[in-house]
Short mmCIF file of C-alpha atoms and ligand atoms in Angstrom, two decimals:
data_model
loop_
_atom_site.label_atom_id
_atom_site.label_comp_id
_atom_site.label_asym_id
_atom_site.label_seq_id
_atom_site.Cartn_x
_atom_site.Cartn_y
_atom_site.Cartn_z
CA UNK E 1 96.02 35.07 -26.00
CA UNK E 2 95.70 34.35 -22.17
CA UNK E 3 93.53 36.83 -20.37
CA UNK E 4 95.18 39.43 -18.56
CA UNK E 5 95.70 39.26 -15.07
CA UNK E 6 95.46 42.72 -14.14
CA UNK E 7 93.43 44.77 -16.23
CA UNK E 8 89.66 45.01 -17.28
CA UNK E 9 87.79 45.91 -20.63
CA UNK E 10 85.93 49.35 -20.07
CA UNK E 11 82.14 49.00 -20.03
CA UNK E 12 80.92 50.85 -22.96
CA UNK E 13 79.13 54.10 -22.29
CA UNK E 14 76.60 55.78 -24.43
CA UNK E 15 76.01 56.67 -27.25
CA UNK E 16 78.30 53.36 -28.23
CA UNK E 17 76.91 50.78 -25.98
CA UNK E 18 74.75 49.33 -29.41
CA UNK E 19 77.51 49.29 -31.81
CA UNK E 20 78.94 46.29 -33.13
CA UNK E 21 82.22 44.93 -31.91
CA UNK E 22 84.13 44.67 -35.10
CA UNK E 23 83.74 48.52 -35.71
CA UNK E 24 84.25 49.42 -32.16
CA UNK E 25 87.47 47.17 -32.96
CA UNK E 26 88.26 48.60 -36.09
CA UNK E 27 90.92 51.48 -35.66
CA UNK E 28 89.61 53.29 -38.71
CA UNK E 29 86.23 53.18 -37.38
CA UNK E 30 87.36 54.67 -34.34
CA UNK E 31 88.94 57.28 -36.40
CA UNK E 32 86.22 57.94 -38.21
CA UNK E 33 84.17 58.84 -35.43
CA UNK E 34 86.35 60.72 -33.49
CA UNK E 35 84.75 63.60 -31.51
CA UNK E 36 86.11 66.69 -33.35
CA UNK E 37 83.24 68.94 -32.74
CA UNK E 38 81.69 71.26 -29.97
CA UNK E 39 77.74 70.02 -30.49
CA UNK E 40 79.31 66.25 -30.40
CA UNK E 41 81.16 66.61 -26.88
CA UNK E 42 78.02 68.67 -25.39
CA UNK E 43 75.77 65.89 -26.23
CA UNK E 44 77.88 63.54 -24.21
CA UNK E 45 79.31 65.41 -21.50
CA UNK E 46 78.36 68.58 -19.12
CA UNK E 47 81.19 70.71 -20.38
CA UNK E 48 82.58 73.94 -17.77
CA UNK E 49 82.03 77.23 -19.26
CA UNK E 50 85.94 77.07 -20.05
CA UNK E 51 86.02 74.28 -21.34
CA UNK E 52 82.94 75.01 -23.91
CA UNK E 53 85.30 78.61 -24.46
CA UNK E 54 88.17 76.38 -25.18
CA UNK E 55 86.45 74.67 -27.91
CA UNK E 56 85.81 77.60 -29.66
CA UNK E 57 88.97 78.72 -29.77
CA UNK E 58 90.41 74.94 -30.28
CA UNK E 59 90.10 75.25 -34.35
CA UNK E 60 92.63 77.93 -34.09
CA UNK E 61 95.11 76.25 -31.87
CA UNK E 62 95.47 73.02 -31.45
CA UNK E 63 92.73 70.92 -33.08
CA UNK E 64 89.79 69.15 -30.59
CA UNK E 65 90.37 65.21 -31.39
CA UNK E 66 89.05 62.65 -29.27
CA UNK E 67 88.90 58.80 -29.98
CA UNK E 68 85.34 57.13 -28.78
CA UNK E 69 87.82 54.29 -27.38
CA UNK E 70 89.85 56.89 -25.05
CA UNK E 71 86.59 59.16 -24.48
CA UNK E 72 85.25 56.51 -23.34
CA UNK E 73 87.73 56.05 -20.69
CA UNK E 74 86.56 59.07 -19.30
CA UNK E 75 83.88 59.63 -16.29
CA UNK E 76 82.26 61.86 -16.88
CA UNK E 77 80.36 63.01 -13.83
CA UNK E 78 83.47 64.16 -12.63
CA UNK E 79 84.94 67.00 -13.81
CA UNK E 80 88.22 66.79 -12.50
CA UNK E 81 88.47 63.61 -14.65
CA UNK E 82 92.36 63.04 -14.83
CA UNK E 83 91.78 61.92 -18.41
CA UNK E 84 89.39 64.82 -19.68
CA UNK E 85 91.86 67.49 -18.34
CA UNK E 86 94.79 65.48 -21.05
CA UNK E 87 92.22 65.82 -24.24
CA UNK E 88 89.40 68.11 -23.58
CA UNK E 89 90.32 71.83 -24.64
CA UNK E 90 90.11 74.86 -21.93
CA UNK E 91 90.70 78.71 -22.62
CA UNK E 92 92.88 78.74 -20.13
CA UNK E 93 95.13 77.08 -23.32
CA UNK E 94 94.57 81.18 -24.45
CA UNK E 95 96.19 82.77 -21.40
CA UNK E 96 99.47 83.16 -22.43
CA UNK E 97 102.34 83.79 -20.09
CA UNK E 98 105.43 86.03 -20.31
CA UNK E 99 107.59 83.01 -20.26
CA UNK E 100 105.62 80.55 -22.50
CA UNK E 101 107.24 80.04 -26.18
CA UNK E 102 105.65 78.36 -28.90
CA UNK E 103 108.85 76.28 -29.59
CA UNK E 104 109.17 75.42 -25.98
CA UNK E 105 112.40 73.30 -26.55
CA UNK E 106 114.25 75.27 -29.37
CA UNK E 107 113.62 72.50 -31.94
CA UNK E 108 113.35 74.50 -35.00
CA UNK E 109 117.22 76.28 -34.39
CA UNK E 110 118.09 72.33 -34.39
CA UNK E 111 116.46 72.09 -37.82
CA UNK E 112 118.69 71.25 -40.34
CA UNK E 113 115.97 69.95 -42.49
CA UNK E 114 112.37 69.92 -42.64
CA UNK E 115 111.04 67.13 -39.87
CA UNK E 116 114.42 66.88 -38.71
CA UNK E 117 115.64 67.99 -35.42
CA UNK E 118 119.72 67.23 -34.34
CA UNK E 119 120.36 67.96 -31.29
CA UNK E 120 122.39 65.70 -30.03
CA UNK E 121 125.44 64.42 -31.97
CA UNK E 122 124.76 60.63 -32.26
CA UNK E 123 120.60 60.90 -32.66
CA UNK E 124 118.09 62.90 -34.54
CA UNK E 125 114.27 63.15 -34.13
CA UNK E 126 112.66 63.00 -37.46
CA UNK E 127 109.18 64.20 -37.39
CA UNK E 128 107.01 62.35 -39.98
CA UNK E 129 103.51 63.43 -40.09
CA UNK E 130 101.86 65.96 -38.30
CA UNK E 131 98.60 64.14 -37.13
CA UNK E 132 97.74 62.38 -34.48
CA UNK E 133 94.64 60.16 -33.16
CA UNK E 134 94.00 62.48 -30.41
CA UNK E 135 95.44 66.08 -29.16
CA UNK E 136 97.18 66.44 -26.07
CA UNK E 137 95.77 70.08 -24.65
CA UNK E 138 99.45 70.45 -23.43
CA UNK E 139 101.66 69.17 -26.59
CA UNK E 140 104.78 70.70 -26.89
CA UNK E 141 104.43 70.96 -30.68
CA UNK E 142 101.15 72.20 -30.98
CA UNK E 143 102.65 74.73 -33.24
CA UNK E 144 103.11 71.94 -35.68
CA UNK E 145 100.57 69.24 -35.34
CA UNK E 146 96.87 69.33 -36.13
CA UNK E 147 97.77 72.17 -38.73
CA UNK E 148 95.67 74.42 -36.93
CA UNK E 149 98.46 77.42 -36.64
CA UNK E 150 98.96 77.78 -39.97
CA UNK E 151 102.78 76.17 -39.24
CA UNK E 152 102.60 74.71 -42.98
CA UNK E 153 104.42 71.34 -42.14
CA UNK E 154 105.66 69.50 -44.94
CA UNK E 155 107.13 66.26 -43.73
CA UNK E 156 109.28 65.02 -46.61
CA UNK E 157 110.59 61.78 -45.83
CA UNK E 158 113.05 61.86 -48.67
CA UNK E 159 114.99 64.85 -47.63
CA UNK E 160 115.01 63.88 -43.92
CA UNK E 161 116.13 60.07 -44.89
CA UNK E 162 119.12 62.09 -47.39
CA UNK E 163 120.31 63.95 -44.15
CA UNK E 164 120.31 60.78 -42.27
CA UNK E 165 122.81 59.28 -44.77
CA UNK E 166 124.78 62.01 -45.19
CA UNK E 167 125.70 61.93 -41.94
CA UNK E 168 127.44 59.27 -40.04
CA UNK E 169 127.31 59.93 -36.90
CA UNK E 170 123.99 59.34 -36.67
CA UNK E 171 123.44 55.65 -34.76
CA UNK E 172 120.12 56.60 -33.74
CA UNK E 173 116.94 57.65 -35.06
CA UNK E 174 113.59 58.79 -33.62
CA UNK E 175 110.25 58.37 -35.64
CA UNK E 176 107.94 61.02 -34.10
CA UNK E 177 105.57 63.43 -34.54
CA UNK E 178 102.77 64.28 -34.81
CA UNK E 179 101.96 60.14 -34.34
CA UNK E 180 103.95 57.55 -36.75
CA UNK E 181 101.67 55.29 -36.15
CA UNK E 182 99.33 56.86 -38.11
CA UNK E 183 100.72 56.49 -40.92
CA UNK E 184 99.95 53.81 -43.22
CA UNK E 185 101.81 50.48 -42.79
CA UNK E 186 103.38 50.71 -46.23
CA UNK E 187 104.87 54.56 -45.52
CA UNK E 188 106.02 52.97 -41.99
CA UNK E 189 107.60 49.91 -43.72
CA UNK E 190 109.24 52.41 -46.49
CA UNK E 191 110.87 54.41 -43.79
CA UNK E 192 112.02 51.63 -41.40
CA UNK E 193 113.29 49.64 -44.39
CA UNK E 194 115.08 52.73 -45.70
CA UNK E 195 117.03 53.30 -42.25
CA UNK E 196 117.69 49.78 -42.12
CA UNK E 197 119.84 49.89 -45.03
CA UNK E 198 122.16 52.97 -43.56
CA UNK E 199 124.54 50.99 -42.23
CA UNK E 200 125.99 53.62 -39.54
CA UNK E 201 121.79 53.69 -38.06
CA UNK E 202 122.04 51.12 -35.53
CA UNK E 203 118.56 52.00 -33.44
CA UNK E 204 115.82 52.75 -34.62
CA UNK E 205 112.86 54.11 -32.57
CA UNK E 206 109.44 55.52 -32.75
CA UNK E 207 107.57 57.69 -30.23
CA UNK E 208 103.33 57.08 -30.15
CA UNK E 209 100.54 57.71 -28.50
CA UNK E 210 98.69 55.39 -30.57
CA UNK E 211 99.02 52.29 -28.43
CA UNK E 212 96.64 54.70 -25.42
CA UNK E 213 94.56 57.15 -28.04
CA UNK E 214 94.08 53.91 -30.82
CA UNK E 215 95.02 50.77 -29.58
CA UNK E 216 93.09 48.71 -31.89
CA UNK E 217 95.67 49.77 -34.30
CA UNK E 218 98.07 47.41 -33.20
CA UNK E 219 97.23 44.90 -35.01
CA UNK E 220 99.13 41.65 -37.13
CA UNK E 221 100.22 43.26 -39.95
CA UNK E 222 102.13 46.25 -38.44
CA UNK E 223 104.10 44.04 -35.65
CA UNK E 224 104.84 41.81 -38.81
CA UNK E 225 106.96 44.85 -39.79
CA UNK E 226 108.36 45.68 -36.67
CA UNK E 227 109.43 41.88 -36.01
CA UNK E 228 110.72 42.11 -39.67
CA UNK E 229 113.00 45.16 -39.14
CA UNK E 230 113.38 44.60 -35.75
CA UNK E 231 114.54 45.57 -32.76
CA UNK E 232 112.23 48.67 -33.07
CA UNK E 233 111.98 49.96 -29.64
CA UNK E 234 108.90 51.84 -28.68
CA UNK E 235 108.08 54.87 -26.74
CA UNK E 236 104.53 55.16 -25.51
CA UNK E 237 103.08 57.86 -23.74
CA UNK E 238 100.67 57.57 -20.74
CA UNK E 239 99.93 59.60 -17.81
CA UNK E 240 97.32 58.04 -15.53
CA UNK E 241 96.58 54.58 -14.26
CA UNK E 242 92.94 55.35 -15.67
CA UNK E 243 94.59 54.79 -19.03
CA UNK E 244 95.47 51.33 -18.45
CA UNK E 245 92.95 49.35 -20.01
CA UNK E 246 92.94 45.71 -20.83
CA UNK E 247 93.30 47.06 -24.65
CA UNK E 248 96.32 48.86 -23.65
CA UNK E 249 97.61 45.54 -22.13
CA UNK E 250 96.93 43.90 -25.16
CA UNK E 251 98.66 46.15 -27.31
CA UNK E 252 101.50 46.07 -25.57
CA UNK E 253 101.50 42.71 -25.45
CA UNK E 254 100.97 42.29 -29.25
CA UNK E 255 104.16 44.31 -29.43
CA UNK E 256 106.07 42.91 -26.71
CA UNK E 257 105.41 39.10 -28.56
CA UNK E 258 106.87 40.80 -32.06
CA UNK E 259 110.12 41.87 -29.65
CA UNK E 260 109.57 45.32 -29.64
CA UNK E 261 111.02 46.93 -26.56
CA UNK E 262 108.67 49.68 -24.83
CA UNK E 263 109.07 52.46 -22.81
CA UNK E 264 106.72 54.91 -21.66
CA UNK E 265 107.27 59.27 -20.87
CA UNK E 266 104.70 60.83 -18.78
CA UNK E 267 104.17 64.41 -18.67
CA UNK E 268 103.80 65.46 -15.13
CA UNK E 269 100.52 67.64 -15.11
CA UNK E 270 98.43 69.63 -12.48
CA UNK E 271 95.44 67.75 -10.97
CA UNK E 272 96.28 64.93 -13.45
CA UNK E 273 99.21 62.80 -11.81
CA UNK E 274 101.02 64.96 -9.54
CA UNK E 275 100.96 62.96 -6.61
CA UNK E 276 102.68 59.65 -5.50
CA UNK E 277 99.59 57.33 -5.09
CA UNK E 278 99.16 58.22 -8.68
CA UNK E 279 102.33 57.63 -9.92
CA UNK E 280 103.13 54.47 -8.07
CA UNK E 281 99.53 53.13 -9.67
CA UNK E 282 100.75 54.30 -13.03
CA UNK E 283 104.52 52.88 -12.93
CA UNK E 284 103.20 49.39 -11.23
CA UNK E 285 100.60 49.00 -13.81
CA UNK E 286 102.74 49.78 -16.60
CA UNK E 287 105.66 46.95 -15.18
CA UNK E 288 102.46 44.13 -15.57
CA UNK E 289 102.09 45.74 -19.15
CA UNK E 290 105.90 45.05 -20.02
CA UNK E 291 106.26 49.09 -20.19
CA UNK E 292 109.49 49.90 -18.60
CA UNK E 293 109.05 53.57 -17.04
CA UNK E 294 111.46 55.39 -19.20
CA UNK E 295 111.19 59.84 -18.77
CA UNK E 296 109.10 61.73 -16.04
CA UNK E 297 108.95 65.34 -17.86
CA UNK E 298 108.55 69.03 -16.79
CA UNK E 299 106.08 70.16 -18.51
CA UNK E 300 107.66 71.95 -21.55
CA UNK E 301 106.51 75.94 -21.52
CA UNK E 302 104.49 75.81 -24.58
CA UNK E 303 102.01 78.56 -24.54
CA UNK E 304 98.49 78.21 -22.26
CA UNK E 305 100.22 75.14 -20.59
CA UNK E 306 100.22 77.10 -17.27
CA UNK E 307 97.15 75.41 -15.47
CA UNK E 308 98.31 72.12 -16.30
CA UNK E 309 102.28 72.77 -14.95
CA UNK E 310 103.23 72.21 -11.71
CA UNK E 311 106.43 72.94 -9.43
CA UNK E 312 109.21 71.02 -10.51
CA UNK E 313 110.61 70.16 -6.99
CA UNK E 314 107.17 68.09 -7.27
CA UNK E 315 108.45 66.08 -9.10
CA UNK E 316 111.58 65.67 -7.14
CA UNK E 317 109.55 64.65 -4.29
CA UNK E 318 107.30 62.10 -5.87
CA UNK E 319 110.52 60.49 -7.44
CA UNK E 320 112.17 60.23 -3.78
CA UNK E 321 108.87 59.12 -2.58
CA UNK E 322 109.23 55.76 -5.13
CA UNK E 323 112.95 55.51 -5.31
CA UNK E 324 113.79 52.53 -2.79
CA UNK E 325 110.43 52.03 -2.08
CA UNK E 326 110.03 50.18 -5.46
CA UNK E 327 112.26 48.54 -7.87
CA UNK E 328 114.10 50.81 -9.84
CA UNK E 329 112.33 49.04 -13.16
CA UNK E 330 109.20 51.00 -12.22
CA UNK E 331 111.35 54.44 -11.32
CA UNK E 332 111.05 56.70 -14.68
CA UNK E 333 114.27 59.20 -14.91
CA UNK E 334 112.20 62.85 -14.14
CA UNK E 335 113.95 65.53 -16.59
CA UNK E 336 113.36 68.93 -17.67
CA UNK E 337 113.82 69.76 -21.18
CA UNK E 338 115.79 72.95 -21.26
CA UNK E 339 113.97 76.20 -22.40
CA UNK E 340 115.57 77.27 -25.56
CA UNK E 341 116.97 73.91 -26.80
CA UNK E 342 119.49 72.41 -24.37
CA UNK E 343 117.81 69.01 -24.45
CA UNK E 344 116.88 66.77 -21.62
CA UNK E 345 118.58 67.30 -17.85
CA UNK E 346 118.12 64.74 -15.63
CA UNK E 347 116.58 66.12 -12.01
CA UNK E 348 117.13 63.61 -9.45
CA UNK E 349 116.57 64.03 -6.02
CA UNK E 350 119.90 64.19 -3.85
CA UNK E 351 121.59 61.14 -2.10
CA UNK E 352 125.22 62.91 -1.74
CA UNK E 353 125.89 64.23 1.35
CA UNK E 354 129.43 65.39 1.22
CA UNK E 355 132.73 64.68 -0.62
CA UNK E 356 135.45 64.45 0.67
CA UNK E 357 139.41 62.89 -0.23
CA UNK E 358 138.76 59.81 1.85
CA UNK E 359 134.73 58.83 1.71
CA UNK E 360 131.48 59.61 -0.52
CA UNK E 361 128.80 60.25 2.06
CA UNK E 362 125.81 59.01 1.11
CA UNK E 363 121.77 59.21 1.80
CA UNK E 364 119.27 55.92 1.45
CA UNK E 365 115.91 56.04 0.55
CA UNK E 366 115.14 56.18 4.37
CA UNK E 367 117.46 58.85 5.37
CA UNK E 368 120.19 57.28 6.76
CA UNK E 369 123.60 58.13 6.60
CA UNK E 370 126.57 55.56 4.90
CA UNK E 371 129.97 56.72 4.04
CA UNK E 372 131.65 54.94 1.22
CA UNK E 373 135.80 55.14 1.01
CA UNK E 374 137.35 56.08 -1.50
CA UNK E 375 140.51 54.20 -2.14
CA UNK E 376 143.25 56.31 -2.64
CA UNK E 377 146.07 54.36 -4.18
CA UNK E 378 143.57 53.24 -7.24
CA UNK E 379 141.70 55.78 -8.78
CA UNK E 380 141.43 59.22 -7.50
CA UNK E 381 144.27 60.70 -9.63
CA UNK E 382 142.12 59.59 -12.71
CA UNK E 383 138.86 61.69 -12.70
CA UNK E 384 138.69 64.19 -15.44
CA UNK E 385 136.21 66.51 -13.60
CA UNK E 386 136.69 65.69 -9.91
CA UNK E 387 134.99 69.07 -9.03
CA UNK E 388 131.58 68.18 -10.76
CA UNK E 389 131.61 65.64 -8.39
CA UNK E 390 129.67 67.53 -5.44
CA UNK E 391 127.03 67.49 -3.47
CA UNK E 392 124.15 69.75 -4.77
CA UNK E 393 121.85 71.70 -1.91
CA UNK E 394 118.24 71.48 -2.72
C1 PLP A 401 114.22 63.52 -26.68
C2 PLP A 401 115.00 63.74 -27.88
C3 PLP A 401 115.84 62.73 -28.37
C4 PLP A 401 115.98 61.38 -27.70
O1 PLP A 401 116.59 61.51 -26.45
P1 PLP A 401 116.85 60.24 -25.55
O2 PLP A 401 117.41 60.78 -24.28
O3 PLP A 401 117.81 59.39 -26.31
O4 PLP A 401 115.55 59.54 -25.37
C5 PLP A 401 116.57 63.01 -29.51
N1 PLP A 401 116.50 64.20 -30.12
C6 PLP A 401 115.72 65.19 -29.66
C7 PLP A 401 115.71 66.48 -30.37
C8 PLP A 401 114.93 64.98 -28.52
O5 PLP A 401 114.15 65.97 -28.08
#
């Protein structure tokens, strides 16, 4: 394939500068050597004293898992390193708040079966593994994933697949996580292949980190499947520009070729991406990767997420800071999913003035004021809801 126009290889850093390419390129080789343990990560970086705390406490919590590739993307002379706050553990992940839940989104009231969560009456999220390349310090199902709470999750594709058939209203399913991609290509064929034959599933998803943590991964033989089976969109998950690397690109691109559709949900996060310049890098970089911006979350309240959460009117502001000023391709929606399970609300910054019988009155990007009629003899007497139709005050 061509070279990419945008986007460089990492130099290699120590201690893998001497290894040979076709491990380096060899996802289980990467996996393999994953940094899992305190004395590893001390021997290649100066850790804080809470981040070497939050190791300790990391086996009991959410597991420490670290890909060379993705460590690697690190610098590590600075400690404010947007990527080392996403994947290196702090005990500030111990400090609990009053309003911090370990089910942050109320998925396990929306269990119906084991791995599957229905909240919404046309799509269910069917959790298939709970492992992933690398742990998010912030994951909103750290309960579940890594195994280190003692959450006992038992992914049984069979049962979830039964409820899927059973019941016909759902057109849409979600392959999550833990990381589907992990997952050997003949379990990923079985369960793609086994939705394909529902006739009433008409998308078919999966959500992975594995294209940022593991991108070597990607490889022939699983976009032979997704081509196969296809479309098989794709929801990827990356926070900085830091994380675009020329093997992201060509991951994507690997995908993109085999017609998989991708999107991309960042987590907003504290001294990670909370501010525009880093966002518009992000968004822009991820339009030259064929990554379509897709969700901007809240961060979820799971429990010892506190230092990484930030104001949500934040977020409001960087999204009115890129609305208009870019094309809405690279403008992810920025939603908060509710506390308790109400799913995903959209948060948009507000461009209706007023409402009135005779004229919408509107904001631009800039500021400026433009009034819109509203034509009477046509349509007004149709709304359902007229009154939901208002201007909020922020
Ligand atoms: C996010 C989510 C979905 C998918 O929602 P979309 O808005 O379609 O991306 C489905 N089910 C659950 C439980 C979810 O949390």
């Amino acid at each position: 394939m061509d070279e990419p126009l945008f986007f460089e290889e990492t130099p290699r850093k120590d201690p893998w500068t001497n290894i040979r390419v076709e491990d380096w390129n060899d996802w289980k080789w990467q996996l393999k050597n994953r940094i899992t343990k305190i004395d590893q990560l001390e021997s290649l970086i100066q850790l804080s004293k809470d981040e070497r705390e939050g190791c300790l406490f990391a086996d009991k919590k959410l597991a420490l898992a670290i890909t060379p590739y993705f460590f690697n993307l690190i610098d590590r002379d600075d400690p404010e390193d947007p990527i080392r706050k996403q994947v290196i553990p702090n005990v500030k992940e111990t400090h609990v708040q009053e309003n911090e839940l370990l089910d942050p989104v109320g998925e396990d009231e929306n269990s119906p079966v084991e791995g599957i969560v229905h909240r919404y009456p046309d799509r269910v999220l069917f959790l298939v593994t709970d492992r992933c390349a690398a742990y998010c310090r912030y994951c909103t199902r750290s309960r579940l994933v890594s195994n280190a709470q003692d959450y006992n999750f038992h992914p049984r594709f069979d049962a979830g697949l039964d409820y899927i058939r059973n019941n016909p209203q759902i057109r849409d399913v979600l392959l999550s996580g833990g990381d589907p991609l992990l997952l050997s290509n003949n379990k990923i064929e079985y369960l793609i292949c086994e939705l394909r034959k529902i006739p009433h599933v008409q998308f078919i998803r999966i959500g992975s980190r594995i294209p940022v943590f593991l991108p070597q991964r990607i490889d022939p033989a699983l976009c032979a499947i997704f081509k196969k089976y296809g479309p098989i969109w794709l929801s990827i998950h990356v926070n900085h520009p830091n994380e675009c690397s020329k093997e992201l690109f060509h991951a994507c691109e690997q995908l993109a070729f085999s017609g998989v559709p991708i999107g991309n949900q960042s987590v907003l996060l504290k001294g990670v991406n909370n501010n525009t310049e880093t966002m518009r890098s992000l968004i822009h970089k991820l339009l030259m990767m064929r990554v379509r911006p897709y969700y901007l979350y809240q961060c979820d309240l799971i429990t010892g997420s506190a230092h990484l959460r930030t104001d949500p009117r934040e977020g409001i502001e960087i999204i009115q800071s890129l609305r208009g000023h870019t094309t809405g391709y690279a403008v992810p929606q920025f939603v908060i999913d509710a506390p308790g399970g109400g799913g995903k609300i959209p948060i948009n910054p507000n461009y209706i003035e007023s409402v009135s019988e005779d004229a919408i009155t509107l904001k631009n990007y800039e500021g400026k004021r433009y009034t819109y009629p509203i034509n009477k003899e046509s349509e007004s007497g149709k709304l359902e809801h007229p009154e939901l139709i208002q201007p909020l005050v922020i």
